[in-house]
Amino acid sequence: GGCPFAGNRAAAGNVSTEDLAYLCEEEGFDTGLDIDQLLRCAMLAEKIVGRPLPGKLKNAGAFRGALPPQSAI
């Protein structure tokens, strides 16, 4: 187990669950996940650990329907 990039400062790291779920949903994949609930969980996690976490969606907010899924183009 573990991350093969642990200790490698050049590695980008892991993607947050909410960011990946949002990307999949926007590309037309039904993840079955509640994006708004994932965002609430991410914000709660930040409060618990007392520092900002690297996910981007919780700061930007979901912008649904801006573009059609890639498969529709």
PDB file of N, CA and C in Angstrom:
ATOM      1  N   GLY A   1       0.802  -1.183   0.000  1.00  0.00           N
ATOM      2  CA  GLY A   1       0.000   0.000   0.000  1.00  0.00           C
ATOM      3  C   GLY A   1       0.847   1.249   0.000  1.00  0.00           C
ATOM      4  N   GLY A   2       0.205   2.366   0.146  1.00  0.00           N
ATOM      5  CA  GLY A   2       0.902   3.643   0.180  1.00  0.00           C
ATOM      6  C   GLY A   2       1.065   4.256  -1.188  1.00  0.00           C
ATOM      7  N   CYS A   3       1.552   5.452  -1.191  1.00  0.00           N
ATOM      8  CA  CYS A   3       1.746   6.197  -2.434  1.00  0.00           C
ATOM      9  C   CYS A   3       3.181   6.033  -2.917  1.00  0.00           C
ATOM     10  N   PRO A   4       3.384   5.590  -4.163  1.00  0.00           N
ATOM     11  CA  PRO A   4       4.746   5.419  -4.655  1.00  0.00           C
ATOM     12  C   PRO A   4       5.503   6.740  -4.793  1.00  0.00           C
ATOM     13  N   PHE A   5       4.792   7.856  -4.716  1.00  0.00           N
ATOM     14  CA  PHE A   5       5.431   9.155  -4.857  1.00  0.00           C
ATOM     15  C   PHE A   5       5.727   9.813  -3.516  1.00  0.00           C
ATOM     16  N   ALA A   6       5.433   9.126  -2.413  1.00  0.00           N
ATOM     17  CA  ALA A   6       5.677   9.706  -1.095  1.00  0.00           C
ATOM     18  C   ALA A   6       7.148  10.086  -0.982  1.00  0.00           C
ATOM     19  N   GLY A   7       7.397  11.284  -0.558  1.00  0.00           N
ATOM     20  CA  GLY A   7       8.764  11.758  -0.409  1.00  0.00           C
ATOM     21  C   GLY A   7       9.314  12.427  -1.658  1.00  0.00           C
ATOM     22  N   ASN A   8       8.644  12.287  -2.784  1.00  0.00           N
ATOM     23  CA  ASN A   8       9.087  12.913  -4.025  1.00  0.00           C
ATOM     24  C   ASN A   8       8.398  14.264  -4.147  1.00  0.00           C
ATOM     25  N   ARG A   9       9.099  15.325  -3.870  1.00  0.00           N
ATOM     26  CA  ARG A   9       8.493  16.662  -3.869  1.00  0.00           C
ATOM     27  C   ARG A   9       8.063  17.120  -5.261  1.00  0.00           C
ATOM     28  N   ALA A  10       8.547  16.467  -6.310  1.00  0.00           N
ATOM     29  CA  ALA A  10       8.161  16.841  -7.670  1.00  0.00           C
ATOM     30  C   ALA A  10       6.820  16.234  -8.071  1.00  0.00           C
ATOM     31  N   ALA A  11       6.350  15.235  -7.329  1.00  0.00           N
ATOM     32  CA  ALA A  11       5.086  14.574  -7.651  1.00  0.00           C
ATOM     33  C   ALA A  11       3.917  15.486  -7.283  1.00  0.00           C
ATOM     34  N   ALA A  12       2.885  15.460  -8.103  1.00  0.00           N
ATOM     35  CA  ALA A  12       1.729  16.332  -7.880  1.00  0.00           C
ATOM     36  C   ALA A  12       0.864  15.872  -6.715  1.00  0.00           C
ATOM     37  N   GLY A  13       0.814  14.591  -6.437  1.00  0.00           N
ATOM     38  CA  GLY A  13       0.002  14.086  -5.341  1.00  0.00           C
ATOM     39  C   GLY A  13      -1.312  13.508  -5.810  1.00  0.00           C
ATOM     40  N   ASN A  14      -2.194  13.276  -4.872  1.00  0.00           N
ATOM     41  CA  ASN A  14      -3.492  12.670  -5.160  1.00  0.00           C
ATOM     42  C   ASN A  14      -4.519  13.737  -5.524  1.00  0.00           C
ATOM     43  N   VAL A  15      -5.570  13.312  -6.188  1.00  0.00           N
ATOM     44  CA  VAL A  15      -6.672  14.204  -6.553  1.00  0.00           C
ATOM     45  C   VAL A  15      -7.756  14.068  -5.490  1.00  0.00           C
ATOM     46  N   SER A  16      -8.357  15.177  -5.097  1.00  0.00           N
ATOM     47  CA  SER A  16      -9.424  15.107  -4.099  1.00  0.00           C
ATOM     48  C   SER A  16     -10.640  14.391  -4.684  1.00  0.00           C
ATOM     49  N   THR A  17     -11.356  13.696  -3.830  1.00  0.00           N
ATOM     50  CA  THR A  17     -12.535  12.944  -4.259  1.00  0.00           C
ATOM     51  C   THR A  17     -13.563  13.854  -4.915  1.00  0.00           C
ATOM     52  N   GLU A  18     -13.812  15.007  -4.294  1.00  0.00           N
ATOM     53  CA  GLU A  18     -14.839  15.900  -4.835  1.00  0.00           C
ATOM     54  C   GLU A  18     -14.434  16.457  -6.200  1.00  0.00           C
ATOM     55  N   ASP A  19     -13.150  16.749  -6.395  1.00  0.00           N
ATOM     56  CA  ASP A  19     -12.691  17.249  -7.696  1.00  0.00           C
ATOM     57  C   ASP A  19     -12.843  16.182  -8.776  1.00  0.00           C
ATOM     58  N   LEU A  20     -12.446  14.951  -8.462  1.00  0.00           N
ATOM     59  CA  LEU A  20     -12.541  13.866  -9.438  1.00  0.00           C
ATOM     60  C   LEU A  20     -13.997  13.515  -9.736  1.00  0.00           C
ATOM     61  N   ALA A  21     -14.836  13.466  -8.705  1.00  0.00           N
ATOM     62  CA  ALA A  21     -16.253  13.155  -8.910  1.00  0.00           C
ATOM     63  C   ALA A  21     -16.912  14.219  -9.784  1.00  0.00           C
ATOM     64  N   TYR A  22     -16.596  15.480  -9.543  1.00  0.00           N
ATOM     65  CA  TYR A  22     -17.160  16.576 -10.340  1.00  0.00           C
ATOM     66  C   TYR A  22     -16.712  16.465 -11.795  1.00  0.00           C
ATOM     67  N   LEU A  23     -15.436  16.193 -12.015  1.00  0.00           N
ATOM     68  CA  LEU A  23     -14.927  16.024 -13.374  1.00  0.00           C
ATOM     69  C   LEU A  23     -15.674  14.909 -14.094  1.00  0.00           C
ATOM     70  N   CYS A  24     -15.827  13.779 -13.426  1.00  0.00           N
ATOM     71  CA  CYS A  24     -16.534  12.647 -14.044  1.00  0.00           C
ATOM     72  C   CYS A  24     -17.976  13.007 -14.376  1.00  0.00           C
ATOM     73  N   GLU A  25     -18.668  13.651 -13.447  1.00  0.00           N
ATOM     74  CA  GLU A  25     -20.060  14.053 -13.681  1.00  0.00           C
ATOM     75  C   GLU A  25     -20.157  15.030 -14.851  1.00  0.00           C
ATOM     76  N   GLU A  26     -19.255  15.996 -14.916  1.00  0.00           N
ATOM     77  CA  GLU A  26     -19.277  16.977 -16.005  1.00  0.00           C
ATOM     78  C   GLU A  26     -18.961  16.341 -17.354  1.00  0.00           C
ATOM     79  N   GLU A  27     -18.257  15.232 -17.336  1.00  0.00           N
ATOM     80  CA  GLU A  27     -17.950  14.509 -18.579  1.00  0.00           C
ATOM     81  C   GLU A  27     -19.045  13.514 -18.947  1.00  0.00           C
ATOM     82  N   GLY A  28     -20.118  13.492 -18.155  1.00  0.00           N
ATOM     83  CA  GLY A  28     -21.264  12.663 -18.491  1.00  0.00           C
ATOM     84  C   GLY A  28     -21.318  11.305 -17.817  1.00  0.00           C
ATOM     85  N   PHE A  29     -20.403  11.040 -16.894  1.00  0.00           N
ATOM     86  CA  PHE A  29     -20.416   9.774 -16.163  1.00  0.00           C
ATOM     87  C   PHE A  29     -21.257   9.929 -14.900  1.00  0.00           C
ATOM     88  N   ASP A  30     -22.164   9.000 -14.674  1.00  0.00           N
ATOM     89  CA  ASP A  30     -22.977   9.017 -13.458  1.00  0.00           C
ATOM     90  C   ASP A  30     -22.200   8.319 -12.357  1.00  0.00           C
ATOM     91  N   THR A  31     -21.674   9.094 -11.413  1.00  0.00           N
ATOM     92  CA  THR A  31     -20.884   8.517 -10.324  1.00  0.00           C
ATOM     93  C   THR A  31     -21.763   8.004  -9.192  1.00  0.00           C
ATOM     94  N   GLY A  32     -22.993   8.501  -9.119  1.00  0.00           N
ATOM     95  CA  GLY A  32     -23.851   8.136  -8.004  1.00  0.00           C
ATOM     96  C   GLY A  32     -23.490   8.882  -6.729  1.00  0.00           C
ATOM     97  N   LEU A  33     -22.560   9.827  -6.831  1.00  0.00           N
ATOM     98  CA  LEU A  33     -22.120  10.589  -5.663  1.00  0.00           C
ATOM     99  C   LEU A  33     -22.842  11.932  -5.610  1.00  0.00           C
ATOM    100  N   ASP A  34     -23.087  12.407  -4.410  1.00  0.00           N
ATOM    101  CA  ASP A  34     -23.715  13.708  -4.191  1.00  0.00           C
ATOM    102  C   ASP A  34     -22.596  14.748  -4.082  1.00  0.00           C
ATOM    103  N   ILE A  35     -22.376  15.510  -5.141  1.00  0.00           N
ATOM    104  CA  ILE A  35     -21.272  16.472  -5.187  1.00  0.00           C
ATOM    105  C   ILE A  35     -21.399  17.506  -4.069  1.00  0.00           C
ATOM    106  N   ASP A  36     -22.604  18.002  -3.838  1.00  0.00           N
ATOM    107  CA  ASP A  36     -22.793  18.996  -2.781  1.00  0.00           C
ATOM    108  C   ASP A  36     -22.429  18.428  -1.415  1.00  0.00           C
ATOM    109  N   GLN A  37     -22.777  17.173  -1.167  1.00  0.00           N
ATOM    110  CA  GLN A  37     -22.426  16.541   0.103  1.00  0.00           C
ATOM    111  C   GLN A  37     -20.910  16.343   0.200  1.00  0.00           C
ATOM    112  N   LEU A  38     -20.269  15.973  -0.899  1.00  0.00           N
ATOM    113  CA  LEU A  38     -18.808  15.845  -0.902  1.00  0.00           C
ATOM    114  C   LEU A  38     -18.146  17.181  -0.571  1.00  0.00           C
ATOM    115  N   LEU A  39     -18.697  18.269  -1.097  1.00  0.00           N
ATOM    116  CA  LEU A  39     -18.149  19.593  -0.801  1.00  0.00           C
ATOM    117  C   LEU A  39     -18.312  19.936   0.673  1.00  0.00           C
ATOM    118  N   ARG A  40     -19.466  19.597   1.239  1.00  0.00           N
ATOM    119  CA  ARG A  40     -19.673  19.838   2.671  1.00  0.00           C
ATOM    120  C   ARG A  40     -18.680  19.023   3.497  1.00  0.00           C
ATOM    121  N   CYS A  41     -18.436  17.792   3.092  1.00  0.00           N
ATOM    122  CA  CYS A  41     -17.465  16.937   3.794  1.00  0.00           C
ATOM    123  C   CYS A  41     -16.059  17.521   3.708  1.00  0.00           C
ATOM    124  N   ALA A  42     -15.686  18.032   2.539  1.00  0.00           N
ATOM    125  CA  ALA A  42     -14.357  18.627   2.361  1.00  0.00           C
ATOM    126  C   ALA A  42     -14.191  19.851   3.258  1.00  0.00           C
ATOM    127  N   MET A  43     -15.232  20.677   3.352  1.00  0.00           N
ATOM    128  CA  MET A  43     -15.162  21.860   4.207  1.00  0.00           C
ATOM    129  C   MET A  43     -15.086  21.469   5.680  1.00  0.00           C
ATOM    130  N   LEU A  44     -15.817  20.429   6.065  1.00  0.00           N
ATOM    131  CA  LEU A  44     -15.743  19.935   7.438  1.00  0.00           C
ATOM    132  C   LEU A  44     -14.350  19.389   7.732  1.00  0.00           C
ATOM    133  N   ALA A  45     -13.781  18.661   6.784  1.00  0.00           N
ATOM    134  CA  ALA A  45     -12.431  18.111   6.968  1.00  0.00           C
ATOM    135  C   ALA A  45     -11.418  19.231   7.189  1.00  0.00           C
ATOM    136  N   GLU A  46     -11.563  20.333   6.470  1.00  0.00           N
ATOM    137  CA  GLU A  46     -10.668  21.477   6.672  1.00  0.00           C
ATOM    138  C   GLU A  46     -10.795  22.026   8.090  1.00  0.00           C
ATOM    139  N   LYS A  47     -12.016  22.104   8.589  1.00  0.00           N
ATOM    140  CA  LYS A  47     -12.216  22.587   9.956  1.00  0.00           C
ATOM    141  C   LYS A  47     -11.584  21.637  10.962  1.00  0.00           C
ATOM    142  N   ILE A  48     -11.718  20.344  10.721  1.00  0.00           N
ATOM    143  CA  ILE A  48     -11.179  19.348  11.651  1.00  0.00           C
ATOM    144  C   ILE A  48      -9.658  19.412  11.708  1.00  0.00           C
ATOM    145  N   VAL A  49      -9.001  19.481  10.544  1.00  0.00           N
ATOM    146  CA  VAL A  49      -7.533  19.490  10.533  1.00  0.00           C
ATOM    147  C   VAL A  49      -6.951  20.883  10.760  1.00  0.00           C
ATOM    148  N   GLY A  50      -7.797  21.910  10.648  1.00  0.00           N
ATOM    149  CA  GLY A  50      -7.355  23.264  10.949  1.00  0.00           C
ATOM    150  C   GLY A  50      -6.463  23.907   9.905  1.00  0.00           C
ATOM    151  N   ARG A  51      -6.587  23.455   8.673  1.00  0.00           N
ATOM    152  CA  ARG A  51      -5.798  24.053   7.591  1.00  0.00           C
ATOM    153  C   ARG A  51      -6.503  23.816   6.263  1.00  0.00           C
ATOM    154  N   PRO A  52      -6.186  24.624   5.259  1.00  0.00           N
ATOM    155  CA  PRO A  52      -6.778  24.404   3.936  1.00  0.00           C
ATOM    156  C   PRO A  52      -6.308  23.084   3.338  1.00  0.00           C
ATOM    157  N   LEU A  53      -7.188  22.404   2.669  1.00  0.00           N
ATOM    158  CA  LEU A  53      -6.848  21.182   1.952  1.00  0.00           C
ATOM    159  C   LEU A  53      -6.731  21.519   0.468  1.00  0.00           C
ATOM    160  N   PRO A  54      -6.012  20.688  -0.310  1.00  0.00           N
ATOM    161  CA  PRO A  54      -5.683  21.068  -1.687  1.00  0.00           C
ATOM    162  C   PRO A  54      -6.796  20.972  -2.728  1.00  0.00           C
ATOM    163  N   GLY A  55      -7.957  20.443  -2.388  1.00  0.00           N
ATOM    164  CA  GLY A  55      -9.038  20.362  -3.368  1.00  0.00           C
ATOM    165  C   GLY A  55      -9.405  21.742  -3.902  1.00  0.00           C
ATOM    166  N   LYS A  56      -9.796  21.814  -5.152  1.00  0.00           N
ATOM    167  CA  LYS A  56     -10.101  23.098  -5.801  1.00  0.00           C
ATOM    168  C   LYS A  56     -11.591  23.414  -5.854  1.00  0.00           C
ATOM    169  N   LEU A  57     -12.433  22.400  -6.007  1.00  0.00           N
ATOM    170  CA  LEU A  57     -13.863  22.625  -6.206  1.00  0.00           C
ATOM    171  C   LEU A  57     -14.513  23.305  -5.010  1.00  0.00           C
ATOM    172  N   LYS A  58     -14.089  22.975  -3.811  1.00  0.00           N
ATOM    173  CA  LYS A  58     -14.708  23.562  -2.623  1.00  0.00           C
ATOM    174  C   LYS A  58     -14.491  25.063  -2.559  1.00  0.00           C
ATOM    175  N   ASN A  59     -13.438  25.553  -3.195  1.00  0.00           N
ATOM    176  CA  ASN A  59     -13.181  26.992  -3.231  1.00  0.00           C
ATOM    177  C   ASN A  59     -13.894  27.661  -4.402  1.00  0.00           C
ATOM    178  N   ALA A  60     -13.956  26.975  -5.529  1.00  0.00           N
ATOM    179  CA  ALA A  60     -14.562  27.548  -6.733  1.00  0.00           C
ATOM    180  C   ALA A  60     -16.076  27.383  -6.754  1.00  0.00           C
ATOM    181  N   GLY A  61     -16.553  26.261  -6.215  1.00  0.00           N
ATOM    182  CA  GLY A  61     -17.972  25.950  -6.278  1.00  0.00           C
ATOM    183  C   GLY A  61     -18.309  25.237  -7.571  1.00  0.00           C
ATOM    184  N   ALA A  62     -19.319  24.424  -7.523  1.00  0.00           N
ATOM    185  CA  ALA A  62     -19.738  23.659  -8.698  1.00  0.00           C
ATOM    186  C   ALA A  62     -20.427  24.588  -9.686  1.00  0.00           C
ATOM    187  N   PHE A  63     -20.090  24.463 -10.941  1.00  0.00           N
ATOM    188  CA  PHE A  63     -20.695  25.253 -12.007  1.00  0.00           C
ATOM    189  C   PHE A  63     -21.277  24.269 -13.002  1.00  0.00           C
ATOM    190  N   ARG A  64     -22.444  23.786 -12.701  1.00  0.00           N
ATOM    191  CA  ARG A  64     -23.053  22.725 -13.502  1.00  0.00           C
ATOM    192  C   ARG A  64     -23.678  23.265 -14.776  1.00  0.00           C
ATOM    193  N   GLY A  65     -23.477  22.510 -15.843  1.00  0.00           N
ATOM    194  CA  GLY A  65     -24.137  22.829 -17.091  1.00  0.00           C
ATOM    195  C   GLY A  65     -23.469  23.904 -17.924  1.00  0.00           C
ATOM    196  N   ALA A  66     -22.250  24.280 -17.591  1.00  0.00           N
ATOM    197  CA  ALA A  66     -21.570  25.320 -18.357  1.00  0.00           C
ATOM    198  C   ALA A  66     -21.304  24.863 -19.778  1.00  0.00           C
ATOM    199  N   LEU A  67     -20.857  23.649 -19.914  1.00  0.00           N
ATOM    200  CA  LEU A  67     -20.564  23.076 -21.224  1.00  0.00           C
ATOM    201  C   LEU A  67     -21.202  21.702 -21.308  1.00  0.00           C
ATOM    202  N   PRO A  68     -21.550  21.254 -22.496  1.00  0.00           N
ATOM    203  CA  PRO A  68     -22.077  19.893 -22.616  1.00  0.00           C
ATOM    204  C   PRO A  68     -20.967  18.887 -22.338  1.00  0.00           C
ATOM    205  N   PRO A  69     -21.304  17.680 -21.880  1.00  0.00           N
ATOM    206  CA  PRO A  69     -20.278  16.661 -21.693  1.00  0.00           C
ATOM    207  C   PRO A  69     -19.512  16.439 -22.988  1.00  0.00           C
ATOM    208  N   GLN A  70     -18.260  16.055 -22.875  1.00  0.00           N
ATOM    209  CA  GLN A  70     -17.402  15.835 -24.039  1.00  0.00           C
ATOM    210  C   GLN A  70     -18.050  14.869 -25.020  1.00  0.00           C
ATOM    211  N   SER A  71     -18.746  13.848 -24.499  1.00  0.00           N
ATOM    212  CA  SER A  71     -19.366  12.851 -25.365  1.00  0.00           C
ATOM    213  C   SER A  71     -20.484  13.443 -26.232  1.00  0.00           C
ATOM    214  N   ALA A  72     -21.015  14.611 -25.852  1.00  0.00           N
ATOM    215  CA  ALA A  72     -22.101  15.229 -26.607  1.00  0.00           C
ATOM    216  C   ALA A  72     -21.590  16.124 -27.731  1.00  0.00           C
ATOM    217  N   ILE A  73     -20.290  16.337 -27.768  1.00  0.00           N
ATOM    218  CA  ILE A  73     -19.715  17.239 -28.779  1.00  0.00           C
ATOM    219  C   ILE A  73     -19.371  16.468 -30.032  1.00  0.00           C
TER     220      ILE A  73
END
